[in-house]
Coordinates of C-alpha atoms in Angstrom, one line a residue:
Chain A
D1 CA -31.9 -26.3 71.0
A2 CA -28.3 -25.8 72.1
G3 CA -25.9 -25.1 69.4
V4 CA -22.2 -26.0 69.4
T5 CA -20.6 -25.1 72.7
Q6 CA -16.9 -24.7 73.3
S7 CA -14.8 -24.2 76.4
P8 CA -12.9 -22.4 77.6
T9 CA -13.6 -19.2 75.6
H10 CA -10.2 -17.7 76.4
L11 CA -7.0 -19.1 77.9
I12 CA -3.4 -18.1 78.2
K13 CA -0.6 -20.6 78.3
T14 CA 3.2 -20.5 78.1
R15 CA 5.5 -22.1 75.6
G16 CA 6.0 -25.8 76.2
Q17 CA 2.8 -26.3 78.1
Q18 CA -0.1 -28.5 77.1
V19 CA -3.7 -27.4 76.5
T20 CA -7.1 -29.2 76.2
L21 CA -10.0 -27.6 74.5
R22 CA -13.5 -29.0 74.6
C23 CA -16.5 -29.1 72.3
S24 CA -20.1 -30.2 72.6
P25 CA -21.8 -30.7 69.2
K26 CA -25.2 -29.4 68.3
S27 CA -28.0 -31.7 69.5
G28 CA -28.5 -34.6 67.1
H29 CA -25.0 -34.3 65.5
D30 CA -22.5 -37.1 65.7
T31 CA -19.5 -35.6 63.9
V32 CA -17.0 -33.0 65.2
S33 CA -14.4 -31.1 63.2
W34 CA -11.7 -28.8 64.5
Y35 CA -10.2 -25.8 62.8
Q36 CA -7.4 -23.4 63.7
Q37 CA -7.9 -19.7 62.7
A38 CA -4.9 -17.5 63.1
L39 CA -5.6 -13.7 63.4
G40 CA -6.7 -12.3 60.1
Q41 CA -6.7 -15.6 58.3
G42 CA -9.2 -18.2 57.2
P43 CA -9.7 -21.4 59.3
Q44 CA -7.4 -24.4 58.7
F45 CA -8.7 -27.9 59.1
I46 CA -7.1 -29.9 61.9
F47 CA -9.1 -33.1 62.0
Q48 CA -12.5 -34.6 62.1
Y49 CA -13.9 -37.2 64.5
Y50 CA -16.8 -39.6 63.7
E51 CA -17.7 -42.8 65.6
E52 CA -14.9 -42.0 68.1
E53 CA -12.3 -42.3 65.4
E54 CA -10.2 -39.7 63.5
R55 CA -11.6 -39.8 60.0
Q56 CA -9.7 -37.0 58.3
R57 CA -6.7 -35.0 59.2
G58 CA -5.2 -31.8 57.9
N59 CA -1.5 -30.8 57.7
F60 CA -0.9 -30.5 61.5
P61 CA 1.9 -32.1 63.5
D62 CA 1.4 -34.9 65.9
R63 CA 1.4 -32.4 68.8
F64 CA -2.2 -31.9 67.9
S65 CA -4.4 -34.8 69.0
G66 CA -8.0 -35.4 69.7
H67 CA -10.6 -37.6 71.1
Q68 CA -14.3 -38.1 70.7
F69 CA -16.5 -39.5 73.5
P70 CA -19.5 -41.8 73.2
N71 CA -21.8 -38.8 73.7
Y72 CA -20.2 -37.3 70.6
S73 CA -18.4 -34.5 72.5
S74 CA -14.8 -34.0 71.6
E75 CA -11.5 -32.7 72.9
L76 CA -8.5 -31.1 71.1
N77 CA -5.2 -31.5 72.8
V78 CA -2.1 -29.6 71.9
N79 CA 1.3 -30.5 73.4
A80 CA 4.5 -28.6 73.6
L81 CA 2.9 -25.3 72.8
L82 CA 4.6 -22.9 70.4
L83 CA 4.1 -19.2 70.0
G84 CA 2.6 -20.0 66.6
D85 CA -0.2 -22.0 68.2
S86 CA -1.8 -18.8 69.3
A87 CA -5.1 -18.7 67.4
L88 CA -8.9 -19.1 67.6
Y89 CA -9.8 -22.8 67.7
L90 CA -13.1 -23.5 66.1
C91 CA -15.2 -26.6 66.6
A92 CA -17.8 -27.5 64.0
S93 CA -20.5 -30.2 64.2
S94 CA -22.4 -32.1 61.6
L95 CA -24.2 -35.4 61.0
G96 CA -23.0 -38.5 59.3
G97 CA -19.2 -38.2 59.2
P98 CA -17.3 -37.1 56.1
W99 CA -20.1 -38.4 53.9
G100 CA -22.9 -36.4 55.5
T101 CA -24.7 -33.9 53.4
G102 CA -26.1 -31.5 56.0
E103 CA -24.8 -28.2 57.2
L104 CA -21.8 -27.6 59.3
F105 CA -22.5 -25.6 62.5
F106 CA -19.7 -23.8 64.2
G107 CA -19.1 -22.8 67.8
E108 CA -17.8 -19.4 68.9
G109 CA -14.3 -20.8 69.4
S110 CA -11.6 -20.9 72.1
R111 CA -9.1 -18.1 71.9
L112 CA -5.6 -19.5 72.9
T113 CA -2.7 -17.2 73.6
V114 CA 0.7 -18.7 74.0
L115 CA 3.3 -16.5 75.7
Chain B
A1 CA -3.9 -29.7 46.6
Q2 CA -7.0 -27.6 46.6
T3 CA -6.6 -23.9 47.1
V4 CA -9.1 -21.1 47.6
T5 CA -8.2 -17.5 46.7
Q6 CA -9.9 -14.4 47.9
S7 CA -7.9 -11.5 46.4
Q8 CA -9.8 -8.6 47.9
P9 CA -9.0 -8.1 51.6
E10 CA -11.7 -5.4 52.1
M11 CA -14.8 -4.1 50.5
S12 CA -17.3 -1.4 51.3
V13 CA -20.9 -1.0 50.2
Q14 CA -23.6 1.6 50.8
E15 CA -26.7 0.4 52.6
A16 CA -29.4 -0.9 50.2
E17 CA -26.9 -1.3 47.4
T18 CA -25.5 -4.5 45.8
V19 CA -22.0 -5.8 46.3
T20 CA -20.1 -8.8 44.8
L21 CA -17.4 -10.7 46.6
S22 CA -15.0 -12.7 44.5
C23 CA -13.5 -16.1 45.0
T24 CA -11.5 -18.5 42.8
Y25 CA -10.4 -22.0 43.6
D26 CA -8.3 -24.7 42.1
T27 CA -9.1 -28.4 42.1
S28 CA -8.7 -31.5 39.9
E29 CA -12.0 -33.0 41.2
S30 CA -15.2 -32.9 39.1
D31 CA -17.6 -33.1 42.0
Y32 CA -17.3 -30.9 45.1
Y33 CA -19.0 -28.3 47.2
L34 CA -18.4 -24.5 47.5
F35 CA -19.5 -22.4 50.4
W36 CA -19.7 -18.8 51.6
Y37 CA -19.5 -18.3 55.3
K38 CA -20.1 -15.2 57.3
Q39 CA -18.1 -14.5 60.5
P40 CA -19.5 -11.4 62.4
P41 CA -17.4 -9.8 65.1
S42 CA -18.9 -12.2 67.7
R43 CA -16.8 -14.9 65.8
Q44 CA -19.4 -17.6 65.2
M45 CA -19.1 -18.7 61.6
I46 CA -22.5 -19.0 59.8
L47 CA -23.2 -20.6 56.5
V48 CA -24.6 -18.1 54.0
I49 CA -24.9 -20.3 50.9
R50 CA -23.6 -23.4 49.3
Q51 CA -23.3 -24.8 45.8
E52 CA -22.9 -28.3 44.6
A53 CA -20.6 -28.4 41.6
Y54 CA -22.7 -30.9 39.7
K55 CA -25.7 -28.5 39.8
Q56 CA -25.6 -26.0 37.0
Q57 CA -28.2 -23.7 38.5
N58 CA -26.7 -21.0 40.8
A59 CA -27.7 -21.2 44.4
T60 CA -29.9 -18.4 45.9
E61 CA -30.8 -17.7 49.5
N62 CA -33.0 -14.6 49.9
R63 CA -30.7 -11.6 49.3
F64 CA -27.7 -13.8 48.7
S65 CA -26.9 -15.4 45.3
V66 CA -23.8 -16.9 43.7
N67 CA -22.3 -16.8 40.2
F68 CA -20.7 -20.2 39.8
Q69 CA -18.5 -20.6 36.8
K70 CA -17.2 -24.1 36.9
A71 CA -14.9 -23.9 33.9
A72 CA -13.3 -20.7 35.2
K73 CA -13.2 -22.1 38.8
S74 CA -14.9 -18.9 40.0
F75 CA -17.5 -18.6 42.7
S76 CA -18.6 -15.1 43.6
L77 CA -21.2 -14.0 46.1
K78 CA -23.7 -11.2 45.4
I79 CA -25.4 -9.5 48.2
S80 CA -28.4 -7.5 47.2
D81 CA -30.1 -4.7 49.2
S82 CA -27.2 -4.6 51.7
Q83 CA -28.0 -4.2 55.3
L84 CA -26.0 -3.0 58.3
G85 CA -26.1 -6.5 59.7
D86 CA -24.3 -7.8 56.6
A87 CA -21.0 -6.2 57.9
A88 CA -18.7 -9.1 58.7
M89 CA -15.8 -11.2 57.4
Y90 CA -16.8 -13.4 54.5
F91 CA -15.0 -16.6 53.7
C92 CA -15.2 -18.7 50.6
A93 CA -14.6 -22.4 51.2
Y94 CA -14.2 -25.6 49.2
G95 CA -14.9 -29.2 50.2
T96 CA -15.1 -32.6 48.4
G97 CA -18.1 -33.3 50.5
A98 CA -20.7 -31.2 52.3
N99 CA -19.2 -32.2 55.7
S100 CA -15.7 -33.2 54.8
K101 CA -12.5 -31.2 55.3
L102 CA -13.1 -27.6 54.2
T103 CA -10.4 -25.4 52.6
F104 CA -11.0 -21.7 53.3
G105 CA -9.8 -18.6 51.6
K106 CA -8.2 -15.8 53.6
G107 CA -11.5 -13.9 53.8
I108 CA -12.8 -10.5 53.0
T109 CA -13.9 -7.8 55.4
L110 CA -17.2 -6.2 54.3
S111 CA -18.3 -2.9 55.7
V112 CA -21.7 -1.4 55.1
R113 CA -22.0 2.4 55.1
P114 CA -25.3 3.8 56.4

């Protein structure tokens, strides 16, 4: 049973560029949440997708956008990259949207470095 | 806004002994969930234990148990019989639902001495 998979695992971009990160949820899950974890900090919620719609959003600017596909996989896009966007981006999957009661499963993350 | 505070940045415990990690939170909600997550150096976040606020009984999972004090808004994690594999970063988190937006604390680095 494949868990949550994320790609790429590491990437380096320069300021002003755009990046797309990808996430495949755990088998049987239909909900994907994205978190940003700066070095030495706790994760911060970016947004959650369920039924191909953004259901909840954290305090992140519009430069951060996402998408969920019919197969439940998801993408996180960040435009006009800033140095402060350097972080580990975590994807978490679950079942049933914001109202689900099961466990969140996390991927290993995508490490983004902005130079 | 909900906040989660973990005031101890680091802790150390001798193998086989017991350690308690502290967490406080702030919310105006009456029903919510609290979590402890473990993040080993491999980075994958793993759920250790969760507590539903309406349940008065403290959650227990094998060697892991919590002390949930709702009035004091305190949620500590006790690890008994500590093992080398327990060494990791531990995060306390709050959510209004089990799968809704989670607010995490800054985490605590736990080291286990052999």
